[in-house]
XYZ file of C-alpha atoms in Angstrom:
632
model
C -28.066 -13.400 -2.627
C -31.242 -11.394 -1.905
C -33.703 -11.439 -4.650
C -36.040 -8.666 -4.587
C -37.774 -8.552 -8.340
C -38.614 -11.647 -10.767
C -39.394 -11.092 -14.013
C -40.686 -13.218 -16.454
C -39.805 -13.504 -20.478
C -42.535 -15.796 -22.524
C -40.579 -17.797 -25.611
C -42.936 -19.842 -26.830
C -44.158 -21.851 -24.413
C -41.328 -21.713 -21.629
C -41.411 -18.820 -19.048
C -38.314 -18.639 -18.120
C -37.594 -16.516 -14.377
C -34.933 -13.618 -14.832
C -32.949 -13.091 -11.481
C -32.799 -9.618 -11.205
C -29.600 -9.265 -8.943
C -30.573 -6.920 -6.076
C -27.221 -6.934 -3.499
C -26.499 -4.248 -1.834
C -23.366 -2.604 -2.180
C -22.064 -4.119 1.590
C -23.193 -7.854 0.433
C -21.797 -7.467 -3.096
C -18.404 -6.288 -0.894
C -18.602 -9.303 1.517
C -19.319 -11.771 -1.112
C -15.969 -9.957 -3.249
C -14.006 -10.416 -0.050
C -15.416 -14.539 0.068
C -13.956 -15.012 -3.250
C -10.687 -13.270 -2.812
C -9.941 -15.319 0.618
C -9.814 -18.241 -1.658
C -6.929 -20.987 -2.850
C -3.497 -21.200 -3.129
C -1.610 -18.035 -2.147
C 1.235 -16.631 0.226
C -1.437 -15.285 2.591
C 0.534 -15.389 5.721
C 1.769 -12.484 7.096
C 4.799 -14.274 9.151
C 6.105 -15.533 5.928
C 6.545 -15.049 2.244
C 7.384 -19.045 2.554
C 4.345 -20.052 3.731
C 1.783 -21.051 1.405
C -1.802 -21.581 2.227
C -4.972 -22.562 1.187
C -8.149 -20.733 1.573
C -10.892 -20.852 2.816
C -9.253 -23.637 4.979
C -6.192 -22.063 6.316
C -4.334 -25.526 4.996
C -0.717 -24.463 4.464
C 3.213 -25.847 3.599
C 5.130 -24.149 6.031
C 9.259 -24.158 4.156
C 12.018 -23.694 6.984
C 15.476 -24.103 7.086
C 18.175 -25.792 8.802
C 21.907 -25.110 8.737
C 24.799 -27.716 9.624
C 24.667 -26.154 13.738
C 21.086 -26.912 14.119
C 20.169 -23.392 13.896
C 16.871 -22.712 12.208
C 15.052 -20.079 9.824
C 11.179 -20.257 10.152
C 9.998 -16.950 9.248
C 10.795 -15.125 6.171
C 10.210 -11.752 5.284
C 11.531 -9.223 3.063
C 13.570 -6.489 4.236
C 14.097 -7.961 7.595
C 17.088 -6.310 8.980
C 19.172 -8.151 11.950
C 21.770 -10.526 12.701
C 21.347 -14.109 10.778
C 18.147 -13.197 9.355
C 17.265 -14.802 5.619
C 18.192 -12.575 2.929
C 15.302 -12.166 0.189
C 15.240 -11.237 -3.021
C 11.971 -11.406 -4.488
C 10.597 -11.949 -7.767
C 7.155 -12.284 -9.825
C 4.420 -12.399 -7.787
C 0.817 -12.635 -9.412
C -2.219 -11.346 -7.679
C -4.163 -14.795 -7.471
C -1.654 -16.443 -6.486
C -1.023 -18.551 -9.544
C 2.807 -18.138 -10.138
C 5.532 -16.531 -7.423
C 9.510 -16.452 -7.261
C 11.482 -15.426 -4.782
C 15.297 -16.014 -3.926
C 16.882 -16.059 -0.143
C 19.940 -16.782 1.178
C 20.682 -17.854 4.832
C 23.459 -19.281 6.629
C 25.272 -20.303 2.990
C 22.011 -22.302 1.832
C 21.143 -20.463 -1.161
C 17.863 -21.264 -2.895
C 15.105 -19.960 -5.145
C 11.788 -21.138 -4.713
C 9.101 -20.694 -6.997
C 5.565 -21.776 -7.427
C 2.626 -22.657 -9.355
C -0.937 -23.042 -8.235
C -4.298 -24.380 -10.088
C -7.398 -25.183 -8.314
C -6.457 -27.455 -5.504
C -2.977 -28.384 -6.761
C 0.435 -26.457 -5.834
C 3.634 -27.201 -7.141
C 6.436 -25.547 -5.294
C 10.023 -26.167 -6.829
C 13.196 -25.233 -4.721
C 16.346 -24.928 -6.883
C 19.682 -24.448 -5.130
C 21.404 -21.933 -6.304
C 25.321 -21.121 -7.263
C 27.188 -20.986 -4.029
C 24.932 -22.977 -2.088
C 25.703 -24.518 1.294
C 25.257 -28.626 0.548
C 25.120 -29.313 3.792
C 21.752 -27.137 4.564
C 18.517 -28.501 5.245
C 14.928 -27.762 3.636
C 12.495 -28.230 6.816
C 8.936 -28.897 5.039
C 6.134 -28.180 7.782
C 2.129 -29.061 6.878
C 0.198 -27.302 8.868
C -3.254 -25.923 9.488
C -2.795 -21.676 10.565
C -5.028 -19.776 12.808
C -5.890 -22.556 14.583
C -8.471 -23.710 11.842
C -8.777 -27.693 11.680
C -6.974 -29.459 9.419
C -5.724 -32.733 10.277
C -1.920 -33.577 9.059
C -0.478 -37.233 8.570
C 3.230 -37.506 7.479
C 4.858 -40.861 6.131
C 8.242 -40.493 4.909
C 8.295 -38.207 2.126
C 4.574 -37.376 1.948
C 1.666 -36.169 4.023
C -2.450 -35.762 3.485
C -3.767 -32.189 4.782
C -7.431 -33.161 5.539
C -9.245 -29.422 6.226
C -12.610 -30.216 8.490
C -15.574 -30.200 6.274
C -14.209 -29.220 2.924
C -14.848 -32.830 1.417
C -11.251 -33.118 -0.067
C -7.638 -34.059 0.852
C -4.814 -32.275 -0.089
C -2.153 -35.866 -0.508
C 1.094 -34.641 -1.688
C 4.745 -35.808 -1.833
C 8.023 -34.202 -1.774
C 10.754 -34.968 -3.821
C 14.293 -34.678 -3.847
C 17.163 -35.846 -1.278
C 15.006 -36.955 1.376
C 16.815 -37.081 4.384
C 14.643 -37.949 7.409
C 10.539 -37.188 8.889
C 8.995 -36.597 11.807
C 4.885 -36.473 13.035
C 5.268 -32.806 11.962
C 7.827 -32.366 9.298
C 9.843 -33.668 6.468
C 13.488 -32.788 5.811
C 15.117 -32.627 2.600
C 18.848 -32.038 1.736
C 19.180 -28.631 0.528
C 21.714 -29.453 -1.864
C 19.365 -31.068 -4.768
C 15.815 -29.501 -6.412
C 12.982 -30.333 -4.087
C 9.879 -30.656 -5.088
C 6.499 -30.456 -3.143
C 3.756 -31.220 -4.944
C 0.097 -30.761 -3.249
C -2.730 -32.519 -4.558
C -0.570 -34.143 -7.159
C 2.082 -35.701 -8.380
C 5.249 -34.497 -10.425
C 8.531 -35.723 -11.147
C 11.298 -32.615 -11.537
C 11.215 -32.579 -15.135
C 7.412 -32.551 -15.043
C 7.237 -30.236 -12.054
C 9.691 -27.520 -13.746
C 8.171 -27.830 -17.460
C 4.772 -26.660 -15.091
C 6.551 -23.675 -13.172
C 8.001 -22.869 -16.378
C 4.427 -22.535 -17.967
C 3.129 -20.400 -15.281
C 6.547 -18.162 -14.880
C 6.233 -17.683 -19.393
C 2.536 -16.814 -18.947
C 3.221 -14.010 -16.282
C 5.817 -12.398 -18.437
C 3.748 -12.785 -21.472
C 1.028 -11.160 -20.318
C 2.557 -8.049 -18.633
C 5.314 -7.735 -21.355
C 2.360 -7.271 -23.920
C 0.476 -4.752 -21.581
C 3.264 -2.646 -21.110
C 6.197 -3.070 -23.248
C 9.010 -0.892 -22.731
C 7.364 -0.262 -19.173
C 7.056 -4.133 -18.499
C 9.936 -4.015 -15.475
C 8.016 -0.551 -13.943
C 4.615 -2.050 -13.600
C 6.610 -5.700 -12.434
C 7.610 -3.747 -9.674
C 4.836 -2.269 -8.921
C 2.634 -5.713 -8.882
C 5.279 -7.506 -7.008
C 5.531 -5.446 -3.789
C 1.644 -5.191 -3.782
C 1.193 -8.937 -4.517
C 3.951 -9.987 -1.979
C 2.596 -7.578 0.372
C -0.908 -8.628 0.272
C -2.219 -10.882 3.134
C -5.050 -12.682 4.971
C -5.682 -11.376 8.463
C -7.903 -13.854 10.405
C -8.798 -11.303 13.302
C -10.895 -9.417 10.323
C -11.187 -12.084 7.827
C -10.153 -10.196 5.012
C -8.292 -10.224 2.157
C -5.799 -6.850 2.795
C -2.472 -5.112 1.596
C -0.549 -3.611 4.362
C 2.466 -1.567 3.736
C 4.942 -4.524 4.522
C 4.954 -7.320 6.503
C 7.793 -6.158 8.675
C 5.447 -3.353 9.848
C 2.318 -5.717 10.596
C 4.614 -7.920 12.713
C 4.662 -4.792 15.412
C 1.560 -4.274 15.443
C -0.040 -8.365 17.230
C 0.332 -9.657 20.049
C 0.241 -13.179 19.013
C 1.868 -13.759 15.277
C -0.382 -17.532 14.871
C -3.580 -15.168 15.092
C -2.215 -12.836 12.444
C -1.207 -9.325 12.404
C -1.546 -6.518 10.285
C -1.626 -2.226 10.332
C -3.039 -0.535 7.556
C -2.024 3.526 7.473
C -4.270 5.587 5.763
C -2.837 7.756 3.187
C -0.737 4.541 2.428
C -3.501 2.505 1.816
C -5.343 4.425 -0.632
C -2.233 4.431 -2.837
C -1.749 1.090 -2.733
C -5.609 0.648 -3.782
C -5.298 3.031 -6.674
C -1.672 1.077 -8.173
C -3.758 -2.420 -7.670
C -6.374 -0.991 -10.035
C -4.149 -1.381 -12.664
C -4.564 -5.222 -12.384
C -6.654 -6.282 -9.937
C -10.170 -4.433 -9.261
C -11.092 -6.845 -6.498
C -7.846 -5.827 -4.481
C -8.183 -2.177 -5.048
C -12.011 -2.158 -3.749
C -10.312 -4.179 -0.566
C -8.589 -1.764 0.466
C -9.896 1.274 -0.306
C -13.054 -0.330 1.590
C -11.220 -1.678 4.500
C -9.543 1.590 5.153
C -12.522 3.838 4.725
C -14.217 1.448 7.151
C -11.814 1.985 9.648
C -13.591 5.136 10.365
C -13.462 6.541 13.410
C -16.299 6.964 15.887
C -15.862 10.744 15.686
C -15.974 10.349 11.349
C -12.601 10.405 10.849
C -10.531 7.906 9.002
C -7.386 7.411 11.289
C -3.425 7.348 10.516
C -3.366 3.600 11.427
C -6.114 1.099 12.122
C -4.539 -2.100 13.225
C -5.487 -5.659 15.612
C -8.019 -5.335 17.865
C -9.484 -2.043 17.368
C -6.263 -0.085 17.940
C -6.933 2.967 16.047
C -5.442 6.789 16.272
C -8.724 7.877 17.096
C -6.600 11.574 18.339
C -5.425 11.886 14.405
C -6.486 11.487 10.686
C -3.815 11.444 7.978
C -3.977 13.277 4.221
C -7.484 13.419 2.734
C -6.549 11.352 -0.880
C -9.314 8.306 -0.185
C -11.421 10.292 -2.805
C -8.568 10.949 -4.874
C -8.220 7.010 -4.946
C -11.775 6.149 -4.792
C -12.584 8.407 -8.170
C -9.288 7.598 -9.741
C -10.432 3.579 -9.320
C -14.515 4.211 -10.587
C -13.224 6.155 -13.804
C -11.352 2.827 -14.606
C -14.498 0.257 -13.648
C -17.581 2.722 -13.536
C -18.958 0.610 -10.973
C -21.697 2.811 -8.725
C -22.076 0.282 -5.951
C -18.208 0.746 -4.996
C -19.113 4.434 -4.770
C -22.309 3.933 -2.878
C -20.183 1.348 -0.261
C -17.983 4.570 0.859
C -19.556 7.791 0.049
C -21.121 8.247 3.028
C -17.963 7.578 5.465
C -16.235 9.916 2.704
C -18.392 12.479 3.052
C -18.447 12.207 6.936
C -14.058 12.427 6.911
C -14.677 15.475 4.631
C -17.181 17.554 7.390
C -14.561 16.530 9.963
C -11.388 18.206 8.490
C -13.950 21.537 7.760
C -15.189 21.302 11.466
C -12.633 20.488 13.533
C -8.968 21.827 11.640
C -9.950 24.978 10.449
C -8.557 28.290 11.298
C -9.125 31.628 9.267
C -10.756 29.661 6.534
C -8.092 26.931 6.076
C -6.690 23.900 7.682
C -4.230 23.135 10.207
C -3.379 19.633 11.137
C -3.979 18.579 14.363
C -4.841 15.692 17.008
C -7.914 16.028 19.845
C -7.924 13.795 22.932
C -10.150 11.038 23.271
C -11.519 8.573 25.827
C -8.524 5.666 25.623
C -10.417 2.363 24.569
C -7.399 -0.401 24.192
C -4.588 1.445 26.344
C -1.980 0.877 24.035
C 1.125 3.431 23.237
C -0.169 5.344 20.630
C -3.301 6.347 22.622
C -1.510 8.538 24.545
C 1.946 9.647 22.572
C 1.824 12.968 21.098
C -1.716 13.513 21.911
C -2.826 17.294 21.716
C 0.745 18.209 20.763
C 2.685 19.141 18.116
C 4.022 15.993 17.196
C 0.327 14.561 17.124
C -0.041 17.241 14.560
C 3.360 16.352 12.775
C 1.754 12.950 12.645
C -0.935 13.147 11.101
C 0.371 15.569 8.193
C 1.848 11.972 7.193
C 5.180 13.512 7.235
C 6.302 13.041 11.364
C 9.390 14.544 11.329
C 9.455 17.221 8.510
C 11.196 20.289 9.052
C 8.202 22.385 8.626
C 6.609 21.612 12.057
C 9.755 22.103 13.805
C 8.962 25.093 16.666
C 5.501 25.381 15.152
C 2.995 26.322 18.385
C 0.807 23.869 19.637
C -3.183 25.292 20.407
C -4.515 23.053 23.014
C -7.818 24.468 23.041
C -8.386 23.997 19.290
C -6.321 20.700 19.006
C -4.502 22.420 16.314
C -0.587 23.288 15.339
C -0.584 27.594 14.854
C 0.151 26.802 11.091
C -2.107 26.756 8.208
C -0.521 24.352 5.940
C -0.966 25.208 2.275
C -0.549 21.065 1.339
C -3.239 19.840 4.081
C -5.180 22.695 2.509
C -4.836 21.781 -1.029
C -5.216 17.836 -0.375
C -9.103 19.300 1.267
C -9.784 21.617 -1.827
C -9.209 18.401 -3.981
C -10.975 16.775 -2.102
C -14.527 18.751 -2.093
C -13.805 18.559 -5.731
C -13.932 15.203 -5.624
C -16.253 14.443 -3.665
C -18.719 16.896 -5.420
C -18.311 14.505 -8.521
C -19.370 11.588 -6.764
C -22.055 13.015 -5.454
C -23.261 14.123 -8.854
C -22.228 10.124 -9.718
C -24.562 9.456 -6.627
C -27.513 12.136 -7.573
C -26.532 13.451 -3.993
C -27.602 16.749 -5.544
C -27.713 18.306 -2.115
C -24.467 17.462 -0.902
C -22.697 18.024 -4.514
C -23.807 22.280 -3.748
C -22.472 21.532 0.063
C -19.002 20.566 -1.801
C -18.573 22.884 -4.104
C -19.440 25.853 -1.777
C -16.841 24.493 0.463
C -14.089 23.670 -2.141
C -14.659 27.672 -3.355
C -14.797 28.834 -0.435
C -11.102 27.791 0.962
C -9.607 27.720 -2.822
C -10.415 31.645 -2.256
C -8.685 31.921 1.047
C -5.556 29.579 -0.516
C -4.290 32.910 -2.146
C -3.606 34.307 1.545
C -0.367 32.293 1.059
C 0.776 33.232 -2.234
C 3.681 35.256 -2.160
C 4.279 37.570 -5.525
C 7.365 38.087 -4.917
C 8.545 34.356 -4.896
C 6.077 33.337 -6.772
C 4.842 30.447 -4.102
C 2.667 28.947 -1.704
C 3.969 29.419 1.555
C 2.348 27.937 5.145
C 1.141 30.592 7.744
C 1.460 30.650 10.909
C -2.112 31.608 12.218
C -0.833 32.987 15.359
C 1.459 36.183 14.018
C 0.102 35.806 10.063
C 3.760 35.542 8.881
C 4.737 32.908 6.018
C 6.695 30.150 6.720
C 9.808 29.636 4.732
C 10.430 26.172 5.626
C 9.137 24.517 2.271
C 8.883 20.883 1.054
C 6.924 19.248 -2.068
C 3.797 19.611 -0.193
C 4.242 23.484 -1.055
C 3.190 22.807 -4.779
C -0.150 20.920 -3.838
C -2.448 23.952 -4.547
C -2.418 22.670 -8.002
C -4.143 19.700 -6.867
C -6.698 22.128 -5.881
C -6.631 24.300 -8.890
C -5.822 27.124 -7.112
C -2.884 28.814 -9.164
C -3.544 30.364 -12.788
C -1.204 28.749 -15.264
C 0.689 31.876 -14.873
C 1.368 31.037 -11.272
C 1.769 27.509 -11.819
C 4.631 27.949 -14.470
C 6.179 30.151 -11.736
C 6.171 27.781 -9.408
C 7.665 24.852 -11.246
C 10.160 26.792 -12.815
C 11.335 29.183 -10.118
C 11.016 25.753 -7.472
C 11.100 22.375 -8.511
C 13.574 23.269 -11.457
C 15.669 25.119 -9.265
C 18.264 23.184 -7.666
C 19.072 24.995 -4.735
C 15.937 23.931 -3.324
C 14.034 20.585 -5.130
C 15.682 19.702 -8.462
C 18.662 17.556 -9.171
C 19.483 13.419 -10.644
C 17.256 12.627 -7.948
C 13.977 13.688 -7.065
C 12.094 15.363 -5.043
C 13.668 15.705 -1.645
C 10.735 16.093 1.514
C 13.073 19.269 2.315
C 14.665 21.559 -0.115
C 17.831 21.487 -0.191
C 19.575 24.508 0.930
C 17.361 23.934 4.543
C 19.745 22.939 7.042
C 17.518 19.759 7.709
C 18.052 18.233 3.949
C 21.683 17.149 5.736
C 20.152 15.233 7.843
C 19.084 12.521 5.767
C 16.694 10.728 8.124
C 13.217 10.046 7.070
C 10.926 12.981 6.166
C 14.019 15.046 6.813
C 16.157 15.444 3.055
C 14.744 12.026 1.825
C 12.380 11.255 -1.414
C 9.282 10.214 -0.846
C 7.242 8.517 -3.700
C 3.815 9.512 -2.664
C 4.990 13.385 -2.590
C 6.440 12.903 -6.142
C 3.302 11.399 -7.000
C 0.621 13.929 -5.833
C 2.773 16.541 -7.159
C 2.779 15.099 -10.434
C -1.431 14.537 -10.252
C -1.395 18.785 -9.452
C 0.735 18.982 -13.145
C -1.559 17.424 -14.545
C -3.997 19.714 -13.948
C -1.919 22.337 -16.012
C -0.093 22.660 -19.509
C 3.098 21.724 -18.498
C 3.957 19.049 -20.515
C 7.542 19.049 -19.796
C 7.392 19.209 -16.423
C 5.256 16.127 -15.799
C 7.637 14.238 -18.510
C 10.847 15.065 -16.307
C 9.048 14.359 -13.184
C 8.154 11.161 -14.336
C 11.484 9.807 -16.201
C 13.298 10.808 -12.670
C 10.771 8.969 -10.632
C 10.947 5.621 -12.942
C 15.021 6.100 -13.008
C 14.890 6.422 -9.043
C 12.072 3.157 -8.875
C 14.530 1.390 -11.021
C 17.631 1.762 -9.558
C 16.699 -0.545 -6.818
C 14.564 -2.817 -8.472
C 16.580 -4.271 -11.075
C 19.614 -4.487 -9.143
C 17.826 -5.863 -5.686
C 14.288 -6.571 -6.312
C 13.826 -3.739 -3.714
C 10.927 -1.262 -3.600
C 12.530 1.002 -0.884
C 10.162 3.326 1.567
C 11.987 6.277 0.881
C 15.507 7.196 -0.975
C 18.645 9.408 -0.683
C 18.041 12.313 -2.156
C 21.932 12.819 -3.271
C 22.773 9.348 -4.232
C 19.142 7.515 -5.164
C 20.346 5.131 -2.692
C 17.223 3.241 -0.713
C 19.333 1.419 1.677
C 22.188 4.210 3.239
C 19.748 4.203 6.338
C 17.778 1.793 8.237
C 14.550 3.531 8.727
C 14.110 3.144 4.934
C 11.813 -0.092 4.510
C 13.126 -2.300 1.984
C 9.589 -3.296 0.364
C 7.642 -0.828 1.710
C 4.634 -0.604 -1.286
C 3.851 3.109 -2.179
C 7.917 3.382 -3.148
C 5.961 1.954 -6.521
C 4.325 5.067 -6.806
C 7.121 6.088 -8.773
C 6.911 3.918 -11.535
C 2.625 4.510 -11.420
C 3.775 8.277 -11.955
C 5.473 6.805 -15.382
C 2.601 4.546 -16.083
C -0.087 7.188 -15.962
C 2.101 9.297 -18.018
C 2.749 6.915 -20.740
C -1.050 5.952 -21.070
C -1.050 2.520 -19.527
C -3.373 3.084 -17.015
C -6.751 4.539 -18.162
């Protein structure tokens, strides 16, 4: 810590120094990161069964063994294939401090659940009705990321000594022991096991301490949110399980899943991770609702991932790899305000502002075309050669991409302008999302005393709210995109088509008009389950195949933030019971938290490009806590 200013308070004769604490906004970040990246936690991407100590990267590594000698050694959830563990998880807390999570492989079926405090870990593994006897529990100490930690193993115990941290971790495992080796223990699957680091438990002991950590978890939330306790459960537990350690970065982060980081490194023991942008702030604004520290993470990391052209990208993953061609929908100040009204904290507004404000010239600069925005995607000088550097680049499907919503129906046959990097199309949601967004912004700067730029902002946000009407039809009473080539409306529609009242942009007249003649109308968005990324009565809704007839939380979620902006009460109250219905479909049967959901049947797993824990499907039950007055 940097101190700048001492000041000194006489009482009676003591003078005591007063530490005025002068960080700036980046060290009071880094130093937030330091203490996140700390203790007991699932922080490896490769597996939800790995648990590992930070800052030493000391971990229990829990495999399995079947009756053939075939093994299990990484476990995530959702992973789809051929004799891959089946997961179901459960309560996950933020810190670290309690998780639960059932799997089933081969016939061994287990639940294993965890408690952490300070240096200790208990980890119990029950067997579970149906369980294969004959399985094996492989238990693994190990150091990750190639950090040193030595690792002795006799019998049914082993020491994890981390380099310099002036402790042992000496632990034992009970239960069936069956055999060890230099590097592992093995346990018969077929009783409780017990691993217990930095102490010592018998089962009794061991479960009567799980039990304690599993009643506090449930305690806790159930008196925060009552009726809503299973909505926000969700909601923390694909976050928490999804959160991670990267050691390329060092940083504490929350990708979308692990199944998508494991894509995205070359070598798994170094890490892994992707962070997409629109995706990212989401997740940032739903951990606000317990964790500060996480939501700062990544709404930081992401906004950092600017581009060198001032552009936060679609993805930012391993080694630099960035779309530096494309952005992805402007909601980081969406996020970023939503997250200082709860913690009123100016230094997290100071750490981003300026790469805000930067993304926010960028869109006005480079995507504009008769006074509103087209998306888009520019060429650029390759820097790490990878696929994405050169897919889709200055074409349509560049554009499609960085709308956030690839393969929508909207962008099919839309004209591609080379010159100006652009699709022919101004899009009425891309021009919303910036409207918002100058709002926004122009609060922060006010926050900031940025008088300067706060006038910049609001000029801007006037300027193209004005030019928004171009694409109100009377007669239908809707936005409509335009095609900037011919000046005819596009009648290829999807939720994005109501985001002008994220921008204000519609008198309540208008905006009555629009949710009664559109989303109530079931010929194109309404119905048990909603709202569809296509209407239904395009041809595309039948297609059922990602942006293409599906439901997509974060559209249901930004067009519930543009109700709010109006007096239509019911309308946000339907929008959210639906949402939480949809959200909890899943969940309590599964433990799922699906990417995206049949828009006839609510089902999340009909297709395979539908992520099984992918974490902005929560955004449906964050719809039902903001309405409901649990987040504030």
């Amino acid at each position: 810590m940097k101190i700048r200013n001492m000041v000194f308070l006489v009482a009676g004769m003591m003078v005591l120094p007063l530490i005025i604490n002068a960080q700036t906004p980046t060290e009071r970040y880094e130093q937030m990161q330091r203490n996140l990246a700390t203790g007991w936690n699932t922080w490896d991407t490769r597996s939800v069964l790995t648990h590992a100590y930070l800052p030493y990267g000391a971990a229990v590594d829990i495999n399995l063994a079947d009756t053939e000698g075939n093994r299990a050694e990484t476990f995530r959830v959702g992973e789809r294939g051929r004799n891959v563990p089946v997961l179901h998880p459960g309560p996950h807390t933020f810190d670290g401090a309690y998780t639960d999570i059932s799997l089933e492989w081969q016939g061994i079926k287990l639940r294993v659940e965890s408690a952490a405090e300070g240096l200790k870990n208990v980890i119990l593994i029950t067997p579970l009705e149906g369980n294969n006897p004959e399985g094996k529990i492989i238990i693994k100490p190990k150091a990750l990321w190639f950090r040193s930690n030595g690792v002795a193993i006799d019998n049914n115990t082993f020491v994890l000594r981390p380099a310099g941290a002036g402790f042992v971790f000496e632990s034992k495992v009970k239960g069936e022991f069956k055999e060890s080796t230099r590097t592992e223990i093995v346990m018969s699957a077929s009783k409780p096991v017990v691993i217990c680091c930095a102490c010592d438990m018998e089962l009794t002991e061991a479960q009567a301490f799980i039990k304690s950590h599993a009643d506090s978890f449930v305690e806790v939330n159930k008196k925060k949110f009552g009726e809503y306790y299973e909505v926000y459960n969700a909601m923390q537990n694909v976050l928490a399980w999804d959160n991670i350690f990267d050691p390329t970065i060092n940083r504490v982060i929350t990708p979308v899943s692990r199944i998508w980081n494991v894509g995205w490194s070359s070598n798994p023991s170094l890490g892994g991770f992707v962070l997409f942008c629109w995706d990212t702030y989401f997740a940032a604004m739903m951990l606000s609702t317990g964790s500060k520290e996480l939501a700062y993470a990544n709404a930081a990391e992401i906004t950092d991932a600017i581009t060198e052209n001032g552009f936060v990208p679609n993805f930012y993953a391993v080694n630099n790899y960035k779309s530096r061609d494309r952005s992805q929908p402007p909601v980081g100040s969406l996020a970023v305000w939503t997250i200082y009204k709860k913690y009123k904290e100016k230094w997290f507004l100071e750490l981003v502002y300026d790469k805000l404000l930067s993304w926010n010239r960028w869109w006005d600069k480079n995507r504009q075309t008769d006074g509103l925005l087209c998306w888009g995607s520019s060429p650029f000088e390759k820097v790490t050669y990878r696929y994405w550097e050169t897919s889709g680049v200055n074409e349509t499907e560049g554009g499609a991409l960085e709308s956030g919503l690839d393969n929508s129906q909207m962008y099919d046959d839309i004209p591609f302008d080379k010159e100006k990097h652009q699709q022919k199309l101004n899009d009425v949601g891309l021009s919303s999302l910036y409207i918002m967004d100058c709002d926004l912004m122009a609060k922060i700067a006010a926050e900031l005393g940025k008088s300067a730029d706060e006038k910049e902002l609001k000029q801007r946000a006037d300027a193209y709210r004005k030019n928004l009407a171009k694409t109100w039809d009377e007669q239908k009473g809707f936005y409509y995109n335009r095609r900037t080539d011919t000046g005819e409306l596009n009648r290829r529609i999807s939720p994005t088509n109501f985001y002008p009242l994220l921008a204000n942009a519609p008198t309540q007249k208008q905006a009555k008009r629009m949710i009664d003649e559109h989303l109530f109308n079931t010929e194109e968005f309404w119905g048990e389950w909603v709202i569809p990324a296509t209407s239904r009565n395009d041809p595309a809704y039948k297609d059922n195949t990602y942006w293409r007839g599906r439901i997509w939380a974060p559209l249901n979620f930004l067009v519930y933030m543009g109700l709010r902006n109006y007096d239509l009460p019911e309308a946000r109250k339907a929008l959210s019971e639906k949402s939480k219905n949809l959200l909890l479909k899943s969940w309590l049967e599964h433990g799922y938290v699906f990417e995206n959901y049949n828009a006839d049947s609510g089902l999340g797993d009909d297709v395979r490009n539908s992520d099984k824990f992918y974490h902005w499907g929560a955004l449906l039950g964050f719809i039902t806590l903001i309405e409901e007055g649990y987040y504030e």
